[in-house]
Short mmCIF file of C-alpha atoms (C1' of nucleotides) in Angstrom, two decimals:
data_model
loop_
_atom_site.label_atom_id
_atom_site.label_comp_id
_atom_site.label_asym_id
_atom_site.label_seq_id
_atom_site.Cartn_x
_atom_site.Cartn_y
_atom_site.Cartn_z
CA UNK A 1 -12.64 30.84 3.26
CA UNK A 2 -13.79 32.05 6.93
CA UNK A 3 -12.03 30.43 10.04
CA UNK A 4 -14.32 29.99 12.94
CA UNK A 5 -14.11 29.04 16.35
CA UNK A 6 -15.41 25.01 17.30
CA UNK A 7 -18.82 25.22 18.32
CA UNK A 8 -20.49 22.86 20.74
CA UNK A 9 -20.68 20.17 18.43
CA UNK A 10 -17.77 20.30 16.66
CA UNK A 11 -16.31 19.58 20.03
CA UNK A 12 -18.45 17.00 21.00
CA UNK A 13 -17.38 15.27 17.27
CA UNK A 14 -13.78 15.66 18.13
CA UNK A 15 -13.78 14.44 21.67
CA UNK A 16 -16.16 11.81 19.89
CA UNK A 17 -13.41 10.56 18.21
CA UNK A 18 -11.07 7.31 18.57
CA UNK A 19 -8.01 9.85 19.26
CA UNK A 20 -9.39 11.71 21.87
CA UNK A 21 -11.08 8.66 24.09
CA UNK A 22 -8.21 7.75 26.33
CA UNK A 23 -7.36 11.46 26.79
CA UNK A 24 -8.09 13.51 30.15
CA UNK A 25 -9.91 16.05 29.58
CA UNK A 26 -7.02 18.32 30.61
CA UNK A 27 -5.68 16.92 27.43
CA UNK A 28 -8.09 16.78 25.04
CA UNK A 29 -8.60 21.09 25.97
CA UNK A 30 -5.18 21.61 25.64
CA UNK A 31 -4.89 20.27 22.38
CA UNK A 32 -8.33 21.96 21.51
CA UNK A 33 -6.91 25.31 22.63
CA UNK A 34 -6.98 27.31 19.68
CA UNK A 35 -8.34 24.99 17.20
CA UNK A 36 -10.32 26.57 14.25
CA UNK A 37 -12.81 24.99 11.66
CA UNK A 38 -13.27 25.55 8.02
CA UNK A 39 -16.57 24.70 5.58
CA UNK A 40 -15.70 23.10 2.08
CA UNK A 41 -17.68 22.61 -1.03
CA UNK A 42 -17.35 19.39 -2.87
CA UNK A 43 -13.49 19.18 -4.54
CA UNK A 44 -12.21 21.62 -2.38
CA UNK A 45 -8.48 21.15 -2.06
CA UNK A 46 -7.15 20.85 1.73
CA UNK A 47 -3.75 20.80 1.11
CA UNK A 48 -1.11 19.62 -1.66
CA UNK A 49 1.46 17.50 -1.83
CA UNK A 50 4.81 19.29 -0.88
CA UNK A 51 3.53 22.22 0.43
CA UNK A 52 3.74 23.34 3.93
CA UNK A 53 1.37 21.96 6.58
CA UNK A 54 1.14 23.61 9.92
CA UNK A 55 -1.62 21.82 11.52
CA UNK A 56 -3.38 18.12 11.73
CA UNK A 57 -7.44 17.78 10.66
CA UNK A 58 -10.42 16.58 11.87
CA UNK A 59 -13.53 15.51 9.68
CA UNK A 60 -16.53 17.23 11.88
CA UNK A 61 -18.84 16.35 8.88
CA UNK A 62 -18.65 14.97 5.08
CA UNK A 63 -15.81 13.01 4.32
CA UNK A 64 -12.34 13.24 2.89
CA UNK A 65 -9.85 11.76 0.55
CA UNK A 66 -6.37 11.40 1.06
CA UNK A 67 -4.20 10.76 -2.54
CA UNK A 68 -1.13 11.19 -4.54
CA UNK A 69 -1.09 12.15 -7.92
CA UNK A 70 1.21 10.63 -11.30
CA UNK A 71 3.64 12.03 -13.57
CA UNK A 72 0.27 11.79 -15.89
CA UNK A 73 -2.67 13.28 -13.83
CA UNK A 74 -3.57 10.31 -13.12
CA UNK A 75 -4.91 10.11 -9.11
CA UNK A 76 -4.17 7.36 -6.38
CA UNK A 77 -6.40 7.33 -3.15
CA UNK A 78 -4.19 6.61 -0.05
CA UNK A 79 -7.41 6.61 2.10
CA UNK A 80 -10.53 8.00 2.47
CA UNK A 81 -11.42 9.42 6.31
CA UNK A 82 -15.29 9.86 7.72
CA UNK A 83 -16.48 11.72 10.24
CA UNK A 84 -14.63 11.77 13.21
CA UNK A 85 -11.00 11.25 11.87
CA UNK A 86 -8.15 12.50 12.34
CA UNK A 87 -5.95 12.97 9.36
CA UNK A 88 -2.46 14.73 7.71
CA UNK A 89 -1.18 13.54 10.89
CA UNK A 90 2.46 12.75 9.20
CA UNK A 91 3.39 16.32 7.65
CA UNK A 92 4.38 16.75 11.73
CA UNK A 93 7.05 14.54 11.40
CA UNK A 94 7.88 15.15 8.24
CA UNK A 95 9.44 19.16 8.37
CA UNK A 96 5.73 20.33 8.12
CA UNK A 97 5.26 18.88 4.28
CA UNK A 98 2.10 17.28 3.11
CA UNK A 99 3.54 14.18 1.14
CA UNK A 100 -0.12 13.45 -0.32
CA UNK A 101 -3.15 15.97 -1.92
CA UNK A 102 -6.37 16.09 0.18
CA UNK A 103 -9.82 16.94 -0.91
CA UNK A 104 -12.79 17.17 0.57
CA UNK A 105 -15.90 14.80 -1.33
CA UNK A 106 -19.23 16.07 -0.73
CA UNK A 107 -19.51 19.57 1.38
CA UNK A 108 -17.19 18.79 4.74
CA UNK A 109 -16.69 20.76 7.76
CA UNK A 110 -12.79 20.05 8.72
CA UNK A 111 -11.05 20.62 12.18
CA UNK A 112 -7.13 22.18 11.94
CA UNK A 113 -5.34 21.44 14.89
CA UNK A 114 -2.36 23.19 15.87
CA UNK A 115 0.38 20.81 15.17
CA UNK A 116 3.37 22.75 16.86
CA UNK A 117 1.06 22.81 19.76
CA UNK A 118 0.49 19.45 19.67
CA UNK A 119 3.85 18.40 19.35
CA UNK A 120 4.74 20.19 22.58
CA UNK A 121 1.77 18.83 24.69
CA UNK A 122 3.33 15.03 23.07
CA UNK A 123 5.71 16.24 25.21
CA UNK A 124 4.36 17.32 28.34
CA UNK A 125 1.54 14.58 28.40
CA UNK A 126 2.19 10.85 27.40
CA UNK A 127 -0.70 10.02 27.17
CA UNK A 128 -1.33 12.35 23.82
CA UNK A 129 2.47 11.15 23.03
CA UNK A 130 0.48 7.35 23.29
CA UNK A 131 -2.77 8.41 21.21
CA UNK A 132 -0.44 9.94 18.84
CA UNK A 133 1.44 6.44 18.41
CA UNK A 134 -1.70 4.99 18.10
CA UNK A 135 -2.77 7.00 15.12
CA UNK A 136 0.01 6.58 13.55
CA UNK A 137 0.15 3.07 13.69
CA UNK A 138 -3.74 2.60 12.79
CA UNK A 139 -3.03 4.93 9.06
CA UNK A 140 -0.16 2.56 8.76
CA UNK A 141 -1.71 -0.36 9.04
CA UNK A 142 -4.68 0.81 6.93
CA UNK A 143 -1.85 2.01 3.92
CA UNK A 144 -0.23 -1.88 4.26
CA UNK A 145 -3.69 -3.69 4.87
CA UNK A 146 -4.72 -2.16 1.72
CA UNK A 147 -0.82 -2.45 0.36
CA UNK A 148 -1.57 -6.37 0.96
CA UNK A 149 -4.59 -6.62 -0.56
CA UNK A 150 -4.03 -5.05 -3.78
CA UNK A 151 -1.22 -7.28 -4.39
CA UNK A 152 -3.22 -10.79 -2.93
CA UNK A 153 -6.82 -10.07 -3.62
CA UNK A 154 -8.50 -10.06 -7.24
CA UNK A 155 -11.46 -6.99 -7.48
CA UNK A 156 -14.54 -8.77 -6.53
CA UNK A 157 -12.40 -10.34 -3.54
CA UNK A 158 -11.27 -7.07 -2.69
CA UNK A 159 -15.03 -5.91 -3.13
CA UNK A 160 -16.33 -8.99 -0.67
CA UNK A 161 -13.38 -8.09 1.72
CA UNK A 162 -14.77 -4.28 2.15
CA UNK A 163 -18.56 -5.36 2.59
CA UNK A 164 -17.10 -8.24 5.19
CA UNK A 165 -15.81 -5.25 6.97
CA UNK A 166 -19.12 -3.76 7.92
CA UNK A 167 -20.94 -7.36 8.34
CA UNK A 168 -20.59 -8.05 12.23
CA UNK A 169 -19.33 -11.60 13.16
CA UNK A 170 -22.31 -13.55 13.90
CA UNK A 171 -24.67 -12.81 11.38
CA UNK A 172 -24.94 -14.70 7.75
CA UNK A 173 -27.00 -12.57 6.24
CA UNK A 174 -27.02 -8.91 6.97
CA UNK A 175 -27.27 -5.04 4.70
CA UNK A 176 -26.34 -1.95 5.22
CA UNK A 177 -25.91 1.07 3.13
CA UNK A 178 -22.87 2.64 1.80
CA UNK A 179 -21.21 5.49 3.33
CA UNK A 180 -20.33 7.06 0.06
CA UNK A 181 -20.52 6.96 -3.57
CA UNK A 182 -19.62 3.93 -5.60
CA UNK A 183 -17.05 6.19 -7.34
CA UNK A 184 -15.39 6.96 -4.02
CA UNK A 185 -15.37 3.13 -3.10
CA UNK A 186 -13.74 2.23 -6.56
CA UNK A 187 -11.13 4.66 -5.64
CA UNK A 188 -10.16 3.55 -1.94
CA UNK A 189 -10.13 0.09 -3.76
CA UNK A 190 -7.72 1.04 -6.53
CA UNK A 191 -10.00 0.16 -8.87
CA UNK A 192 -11.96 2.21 -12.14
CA UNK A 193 -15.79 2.22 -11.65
CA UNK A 194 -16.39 0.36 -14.06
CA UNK A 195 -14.55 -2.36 -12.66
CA UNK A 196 -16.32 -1.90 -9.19
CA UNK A 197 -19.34 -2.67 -11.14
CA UNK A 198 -18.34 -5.66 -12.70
CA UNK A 199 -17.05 -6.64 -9.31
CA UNK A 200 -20.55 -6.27 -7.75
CA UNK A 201 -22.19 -8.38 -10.37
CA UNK A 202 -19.39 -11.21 -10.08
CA UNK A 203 -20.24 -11.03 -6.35
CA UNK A 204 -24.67 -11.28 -7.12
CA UNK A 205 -23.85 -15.23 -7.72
CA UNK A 206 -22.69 -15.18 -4.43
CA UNK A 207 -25.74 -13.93 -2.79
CA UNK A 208 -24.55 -10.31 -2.44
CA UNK A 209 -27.92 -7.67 -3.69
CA UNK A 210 -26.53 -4.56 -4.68
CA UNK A 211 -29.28 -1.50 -4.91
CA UNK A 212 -28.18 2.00 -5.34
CA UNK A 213 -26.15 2.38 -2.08
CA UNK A 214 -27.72 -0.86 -0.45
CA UNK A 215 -25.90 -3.72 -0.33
CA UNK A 216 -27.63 -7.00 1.04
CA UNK A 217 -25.57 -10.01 1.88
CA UNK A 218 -27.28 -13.78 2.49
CA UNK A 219 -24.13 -15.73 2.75
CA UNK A 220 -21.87 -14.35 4.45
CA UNK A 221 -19.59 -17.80 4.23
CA UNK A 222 -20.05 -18.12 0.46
CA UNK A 223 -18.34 -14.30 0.34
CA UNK A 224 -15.42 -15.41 2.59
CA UNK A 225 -14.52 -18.17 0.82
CA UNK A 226 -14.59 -15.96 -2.57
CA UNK B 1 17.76 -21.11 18.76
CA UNK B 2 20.29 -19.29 21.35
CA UNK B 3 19.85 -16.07 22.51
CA UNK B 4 22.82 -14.24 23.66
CA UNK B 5 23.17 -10.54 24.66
CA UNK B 6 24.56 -7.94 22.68
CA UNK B 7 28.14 -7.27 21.93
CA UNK B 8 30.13 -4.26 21.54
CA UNK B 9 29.49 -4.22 17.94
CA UNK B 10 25.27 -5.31 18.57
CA UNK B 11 25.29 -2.34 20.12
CA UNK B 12 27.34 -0.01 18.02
CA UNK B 13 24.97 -1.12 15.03
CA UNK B 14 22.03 -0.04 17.27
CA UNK B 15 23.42 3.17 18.63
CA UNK B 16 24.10 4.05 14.82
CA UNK B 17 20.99 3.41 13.86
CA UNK B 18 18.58 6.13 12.76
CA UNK B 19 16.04 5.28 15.40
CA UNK B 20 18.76 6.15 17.80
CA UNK B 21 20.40 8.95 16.57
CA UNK B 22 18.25 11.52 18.70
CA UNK B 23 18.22 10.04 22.04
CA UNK B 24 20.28 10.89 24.83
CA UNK B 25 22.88 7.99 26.03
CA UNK B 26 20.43 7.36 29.09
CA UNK B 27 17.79 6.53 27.14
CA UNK B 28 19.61 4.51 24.51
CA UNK B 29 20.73 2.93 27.84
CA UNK B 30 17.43 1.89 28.82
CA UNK B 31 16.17 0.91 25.64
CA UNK B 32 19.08 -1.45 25.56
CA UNK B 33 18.94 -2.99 28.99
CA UNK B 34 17.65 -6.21 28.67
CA UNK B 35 18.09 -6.53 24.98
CA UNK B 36 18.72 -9.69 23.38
CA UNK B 37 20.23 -10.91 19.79
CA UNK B 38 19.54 -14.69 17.87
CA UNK B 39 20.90 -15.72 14.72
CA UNK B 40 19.12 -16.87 11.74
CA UNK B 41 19.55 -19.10 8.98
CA UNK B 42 18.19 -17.66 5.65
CA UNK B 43 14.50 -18.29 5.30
CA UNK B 44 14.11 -18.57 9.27
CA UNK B 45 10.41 -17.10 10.60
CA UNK B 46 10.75 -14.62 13.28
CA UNK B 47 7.24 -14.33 14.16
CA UNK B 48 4.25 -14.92 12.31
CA UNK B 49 0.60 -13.02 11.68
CA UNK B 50 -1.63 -13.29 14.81
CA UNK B 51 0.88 -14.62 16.98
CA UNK B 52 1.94 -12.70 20.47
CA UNK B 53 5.18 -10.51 19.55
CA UNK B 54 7.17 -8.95 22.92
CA UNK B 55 9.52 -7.24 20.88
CA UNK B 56 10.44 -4.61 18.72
CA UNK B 57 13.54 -6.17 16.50
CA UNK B 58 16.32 -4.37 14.87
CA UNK B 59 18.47 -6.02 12.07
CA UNK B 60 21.97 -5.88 13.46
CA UNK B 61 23.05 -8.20 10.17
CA UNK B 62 21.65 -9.90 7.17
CA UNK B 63 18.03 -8.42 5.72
CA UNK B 64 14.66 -9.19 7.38
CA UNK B 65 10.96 -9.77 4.86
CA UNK B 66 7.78 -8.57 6.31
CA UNK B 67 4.75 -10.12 4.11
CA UNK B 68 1.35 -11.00 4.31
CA UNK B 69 -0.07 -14.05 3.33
CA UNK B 70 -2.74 -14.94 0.92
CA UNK B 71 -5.82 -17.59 1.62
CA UNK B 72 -3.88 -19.39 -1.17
CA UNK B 73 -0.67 -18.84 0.11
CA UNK B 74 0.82 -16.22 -1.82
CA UNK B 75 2.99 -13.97 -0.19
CA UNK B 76 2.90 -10.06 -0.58
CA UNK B 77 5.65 -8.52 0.91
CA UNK B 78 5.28 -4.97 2.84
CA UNK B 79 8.90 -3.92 3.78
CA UNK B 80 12.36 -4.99 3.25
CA UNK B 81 14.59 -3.91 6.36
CA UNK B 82 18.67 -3.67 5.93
CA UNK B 83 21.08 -3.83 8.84
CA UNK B 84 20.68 -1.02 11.18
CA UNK B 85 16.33 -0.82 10.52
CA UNK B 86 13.80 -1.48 13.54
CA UNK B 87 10.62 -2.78 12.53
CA UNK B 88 7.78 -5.22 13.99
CA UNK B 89 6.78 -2.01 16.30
CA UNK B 90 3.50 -1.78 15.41
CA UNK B 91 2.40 -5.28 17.66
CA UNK B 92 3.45 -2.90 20.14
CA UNK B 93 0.26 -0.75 20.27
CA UNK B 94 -2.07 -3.29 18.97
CA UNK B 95 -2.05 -5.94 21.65
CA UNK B 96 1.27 -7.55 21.18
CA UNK B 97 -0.10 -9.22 17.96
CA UNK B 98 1.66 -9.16 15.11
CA UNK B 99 0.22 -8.00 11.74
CA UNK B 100 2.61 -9.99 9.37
CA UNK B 101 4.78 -12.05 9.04
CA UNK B 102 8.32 -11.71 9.17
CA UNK B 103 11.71 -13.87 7.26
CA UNK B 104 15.48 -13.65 7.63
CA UNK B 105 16.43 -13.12 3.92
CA UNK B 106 19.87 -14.81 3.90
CA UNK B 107 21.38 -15.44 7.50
CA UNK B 108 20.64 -12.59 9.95
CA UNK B 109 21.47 -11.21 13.33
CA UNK B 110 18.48 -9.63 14.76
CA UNK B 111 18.07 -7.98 18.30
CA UNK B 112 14.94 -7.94 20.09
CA UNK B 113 13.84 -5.17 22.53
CA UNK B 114 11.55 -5.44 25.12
CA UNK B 115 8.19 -3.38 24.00
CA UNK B 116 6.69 -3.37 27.48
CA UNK B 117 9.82 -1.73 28.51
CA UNK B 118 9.89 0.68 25.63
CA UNK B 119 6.46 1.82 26.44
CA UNK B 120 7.53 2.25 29.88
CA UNK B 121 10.06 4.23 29.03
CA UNK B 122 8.04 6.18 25.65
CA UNK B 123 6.23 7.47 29.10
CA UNK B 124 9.33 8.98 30.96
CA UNK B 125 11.69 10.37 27.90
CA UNK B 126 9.58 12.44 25.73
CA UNK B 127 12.15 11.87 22.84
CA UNK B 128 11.73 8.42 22.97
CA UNK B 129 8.16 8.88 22.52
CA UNK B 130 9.15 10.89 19.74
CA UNK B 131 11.77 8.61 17.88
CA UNK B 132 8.95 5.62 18.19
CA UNK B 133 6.03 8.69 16.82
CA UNK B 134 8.93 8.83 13.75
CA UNK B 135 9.56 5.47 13.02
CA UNK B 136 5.80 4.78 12.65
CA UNK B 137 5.43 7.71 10.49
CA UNK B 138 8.42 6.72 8.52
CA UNK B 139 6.95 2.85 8.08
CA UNK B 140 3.63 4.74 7.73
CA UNK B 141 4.86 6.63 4.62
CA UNK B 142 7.03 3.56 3.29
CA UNK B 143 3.63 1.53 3.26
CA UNK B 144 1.96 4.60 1.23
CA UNK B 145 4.57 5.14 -1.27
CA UNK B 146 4.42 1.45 -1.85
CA UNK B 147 0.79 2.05 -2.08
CA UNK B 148 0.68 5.21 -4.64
CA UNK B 149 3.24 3.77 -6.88
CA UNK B 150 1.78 -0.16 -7.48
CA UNK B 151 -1.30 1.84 -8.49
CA UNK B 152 0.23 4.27 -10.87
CA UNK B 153 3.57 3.65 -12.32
CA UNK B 154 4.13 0.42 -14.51
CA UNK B 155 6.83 -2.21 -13.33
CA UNK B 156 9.21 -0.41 -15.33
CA UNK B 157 7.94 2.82 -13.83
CA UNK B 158 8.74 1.34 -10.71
CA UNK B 159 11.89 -0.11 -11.44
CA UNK B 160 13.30 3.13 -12.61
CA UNK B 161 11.87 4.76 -9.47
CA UNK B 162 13.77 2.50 -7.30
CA UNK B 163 16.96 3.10 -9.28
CA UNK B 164 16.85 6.98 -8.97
CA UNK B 165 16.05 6.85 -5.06
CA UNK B 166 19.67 5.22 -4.97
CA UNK B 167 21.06 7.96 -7.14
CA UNK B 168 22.68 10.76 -5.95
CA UNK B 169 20.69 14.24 -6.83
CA UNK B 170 23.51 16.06 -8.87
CA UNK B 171 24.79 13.31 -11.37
CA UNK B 172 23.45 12.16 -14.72
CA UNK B 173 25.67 9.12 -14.70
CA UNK B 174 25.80 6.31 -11.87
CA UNK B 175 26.19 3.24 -10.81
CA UNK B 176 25.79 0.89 -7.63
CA UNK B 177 25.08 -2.40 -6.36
CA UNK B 178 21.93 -4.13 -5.95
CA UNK B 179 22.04 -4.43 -1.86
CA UNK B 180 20.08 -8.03 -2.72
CA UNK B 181 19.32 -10.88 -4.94
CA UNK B 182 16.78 -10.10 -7.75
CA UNK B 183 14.77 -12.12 -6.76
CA UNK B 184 13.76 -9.74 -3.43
CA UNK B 185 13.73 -6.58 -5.30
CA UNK B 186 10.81 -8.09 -7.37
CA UNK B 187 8.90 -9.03 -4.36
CA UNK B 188 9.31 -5.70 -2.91
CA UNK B 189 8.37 -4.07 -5.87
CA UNK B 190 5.06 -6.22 -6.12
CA UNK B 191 6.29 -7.99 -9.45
CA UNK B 192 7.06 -11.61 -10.27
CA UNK B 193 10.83 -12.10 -11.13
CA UNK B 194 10.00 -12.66 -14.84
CA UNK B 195 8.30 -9.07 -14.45
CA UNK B 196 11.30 -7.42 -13.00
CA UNK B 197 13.58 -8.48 -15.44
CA UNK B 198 11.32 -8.03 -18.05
CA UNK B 199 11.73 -4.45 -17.17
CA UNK B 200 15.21 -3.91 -16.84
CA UNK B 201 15.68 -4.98 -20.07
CA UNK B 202 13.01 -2.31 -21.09
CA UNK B 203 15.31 0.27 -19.67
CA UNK B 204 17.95 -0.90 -21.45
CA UNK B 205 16.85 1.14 -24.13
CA UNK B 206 16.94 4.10 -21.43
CA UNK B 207 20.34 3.80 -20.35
CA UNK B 208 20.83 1.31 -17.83
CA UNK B 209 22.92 -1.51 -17.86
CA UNK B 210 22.49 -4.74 -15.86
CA UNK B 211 25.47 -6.81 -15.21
CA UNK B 212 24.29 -8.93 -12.07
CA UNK B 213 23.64 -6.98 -9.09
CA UNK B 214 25.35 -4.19 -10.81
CA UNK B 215 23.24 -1.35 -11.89
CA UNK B 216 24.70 1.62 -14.41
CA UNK B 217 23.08 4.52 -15.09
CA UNK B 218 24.14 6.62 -18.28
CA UNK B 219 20.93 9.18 -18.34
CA UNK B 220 19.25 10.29 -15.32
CA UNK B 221 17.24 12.55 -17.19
CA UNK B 222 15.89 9.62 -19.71
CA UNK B 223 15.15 7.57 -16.55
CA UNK B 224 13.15 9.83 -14.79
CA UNK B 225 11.02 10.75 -18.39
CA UNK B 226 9.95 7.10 -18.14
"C1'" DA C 1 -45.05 13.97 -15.23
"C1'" DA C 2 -41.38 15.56 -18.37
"C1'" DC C 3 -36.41 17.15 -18.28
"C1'" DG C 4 -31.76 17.38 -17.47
"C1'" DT C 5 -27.75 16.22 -15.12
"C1'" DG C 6 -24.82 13.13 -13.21
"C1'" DA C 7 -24.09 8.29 -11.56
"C1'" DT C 8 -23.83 3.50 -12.83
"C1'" DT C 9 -23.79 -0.31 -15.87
"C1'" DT C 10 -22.67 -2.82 -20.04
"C1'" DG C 11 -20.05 -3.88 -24.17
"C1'" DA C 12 -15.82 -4.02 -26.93
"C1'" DC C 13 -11.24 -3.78 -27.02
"C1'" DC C 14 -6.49 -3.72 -25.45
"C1'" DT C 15 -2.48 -3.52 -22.34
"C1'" DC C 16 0.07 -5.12 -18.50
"C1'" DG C 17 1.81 -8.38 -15.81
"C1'" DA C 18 1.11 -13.40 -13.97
"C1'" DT C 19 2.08 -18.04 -15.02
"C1'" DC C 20 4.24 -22.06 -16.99
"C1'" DA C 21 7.96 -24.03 -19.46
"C1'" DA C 22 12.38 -24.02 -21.07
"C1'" DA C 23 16.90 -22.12 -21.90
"C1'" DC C 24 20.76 -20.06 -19.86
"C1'" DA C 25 23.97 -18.24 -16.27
"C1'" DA C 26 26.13 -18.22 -12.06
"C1'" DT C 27 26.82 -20.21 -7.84
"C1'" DT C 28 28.36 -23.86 -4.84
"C1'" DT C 29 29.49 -28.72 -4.05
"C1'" DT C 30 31.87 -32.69 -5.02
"C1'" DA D 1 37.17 -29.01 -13.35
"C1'" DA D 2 32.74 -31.45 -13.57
"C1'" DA D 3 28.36 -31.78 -11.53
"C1'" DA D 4 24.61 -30.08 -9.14
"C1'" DT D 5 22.01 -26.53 -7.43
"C1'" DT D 6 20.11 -22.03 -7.59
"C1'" DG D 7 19.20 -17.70 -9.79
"C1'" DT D 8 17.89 -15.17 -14.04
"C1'" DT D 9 16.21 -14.52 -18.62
"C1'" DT D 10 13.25 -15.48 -22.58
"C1'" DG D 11 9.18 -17.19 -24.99
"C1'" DA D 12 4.31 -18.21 -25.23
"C1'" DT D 13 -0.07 -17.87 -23.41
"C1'" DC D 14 -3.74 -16.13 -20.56
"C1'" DG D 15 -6.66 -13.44 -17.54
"C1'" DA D 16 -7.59 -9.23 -14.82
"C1'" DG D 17 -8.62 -4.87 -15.09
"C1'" DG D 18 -8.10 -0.24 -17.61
"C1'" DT D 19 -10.17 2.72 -21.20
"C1'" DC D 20 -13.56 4.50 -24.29
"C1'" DA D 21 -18.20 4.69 -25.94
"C1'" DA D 22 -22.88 3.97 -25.45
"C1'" DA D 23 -26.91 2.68 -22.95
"C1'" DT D 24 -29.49 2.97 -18.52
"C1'" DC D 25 -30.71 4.45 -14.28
"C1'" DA D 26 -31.61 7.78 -10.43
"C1'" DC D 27 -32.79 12.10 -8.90
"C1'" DG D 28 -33.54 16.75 -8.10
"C1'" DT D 29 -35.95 20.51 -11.10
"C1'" DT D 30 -39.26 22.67 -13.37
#
DNA sequence: AACGTGATTTGACCTCGATCAAACAATTTT
DNA sequence: AAAATTGTTTGATCGAGGTCAAATCACGTT
């Protein structure tokens, strides 16, 4: 696996992103100082659970899945992170430990940043001491929204919640395409594929298209009230 | 609902508490200036999904629920905080709204800190900054574990989970004391009461007794090969 | 266009945990 | 101590979603 330097867009990606907008760019070089990027195939293992962790990652391109694993094999997602997201943000505070796997899905270019370096600049700058609190607030919210929804929210109702997501406000009927596999969105769901499917098709009666990756939706309010 | 300010033992509950622990007296000085404590019955709402929150709050006595709530009312709970826990910070970096809901379990003495203040001073005392970047991480992580384990251990699975993280590393035998009714312990696990007892009695056959809130342990080992 | 591989759907079956009802236990109140 | 209230357990039933197998579909290759 070769290291390289960023090039000109991987920095334009990262200073792109929602952690770097409210920094100066005094800041955002800083942390950038010494920052190195790695290419992945598809299933490529980041990092594992338990084992050391000495920096925090970007996605510059692809995407990347965040999840503990059972006694049994079996796999949980804890989140799955696009382009232009910071992640493995908690093995900082955590005596440098990943406490989940990563892998990247699809071929992925990932950003390592520093995180002993980053923790002093948290120091010397608030602002990245703020942006940090932000982060970690938005992945905690994201582990108890989903947390919440698991426990309230039957598949096809988590299914309409996740394509109400991407629907803006105003409109009631609306399509867009999604970002990943369907086997990747069963997984951030919690849910087998097969039961994603079944979801789908409990979710046609309520005006919701599903083709390949397209997903068309003409009633928006028959989905909310689902 | 009166609110007083703290007394000596307010604050010795907050000074011990593990948010604390790292900050110099003059910060722990500032955080506390201005701090103010209410009582609660049992089942009183401290603030409520949506709703502007000012505060960070610390349980000074008593146990504090943080839930969500379903369109049809059903409540998933996200955290359970004992005496001595913060929580409630996260309204503090997204708009002073708060993201749940949060219940006195049983009657509760709760302190309330000023978040404008705390972000004031997150900006001056970089270990403030870093206590708050800890406590999100740690709620961060509470919210994932949560997370991973509804979606691969069984209620049992869980139930013996939350037995061993009481039990001391070295012993094979053990036994301690349910900090709550039942009847929380099966919210915060994600089951229905029935479900919860349902499976202590199924580790009954693994070596743990249930006398009340009084939990024995005869077999670590056969607990943790559930 | 015919193949081959992998993704998705469908069907059949089964397990886990929710729900409702009732019995039972442990409290608090009187 | 008896009564009343609240918490816990047990039984019976049911539905949601997991699993396995087979059928289709979608695409990139040849």
């Amino acid at each position: 696996m070769k290291t390289l330097r960023l090039n000109s867009n991987d920095k334009a990606v990262l200073l792109g992103s929602r952690f770097f907008e409210t920094l100066s760019a005094a800041a955002s070089d800083a942390i950038l100082e010494g920052a190195v990027v790695t290419n992945h195939e598809e299933h490529d293992i980041l990092f594992q659970q338990d084992e050391p962790v000495d920096s925090v990652f970007c996605v510059l391109s692809g995407l990347v899945r965040v999840y503990r694993l059972g006694k049994d094999g079996r796999e949980a997602d804890i989140a799955v992170f696009p382009k232009g997201e910071l992640f493995g943000e908690n093995a900082m505070f955590l005596g440098n430990r990943a406490t989940a796997n990563a892998q990247a899905i699809g071929s992925s270019t990932i950003a390592r940043l520093d995180s002993r370096n980053l923790r002093k600049l948290a120091e010397q700058y608030p602002d990245i001491a703020q942006a940090l609190m932000e982060l970690l607030c938005r992945h905690g919210q994201m582990a108890e929204d989903c947390l919440a929804e698991d426990r309230l929210l039957t598949a096809p109702q988590r299914v309409a919640s996740y394509i109400l997501g991407h629907c803006p406000d105003g409109s009631t009927t609306f399509s867009f395409r999604l970002p990943f596999q369907k086997n990747v969105l069963a997984g951030k769901l919690g849910l087998a594929p097969e039961a994603l499917s079944r979801a789908f098709s409990a979710l046609r009666r309520s005006g919701v298209t599903v083709k390949g990756r397209m997903i068309e939706i003409h009633d928006r309010q028959a989905l909310e009230r689902f």
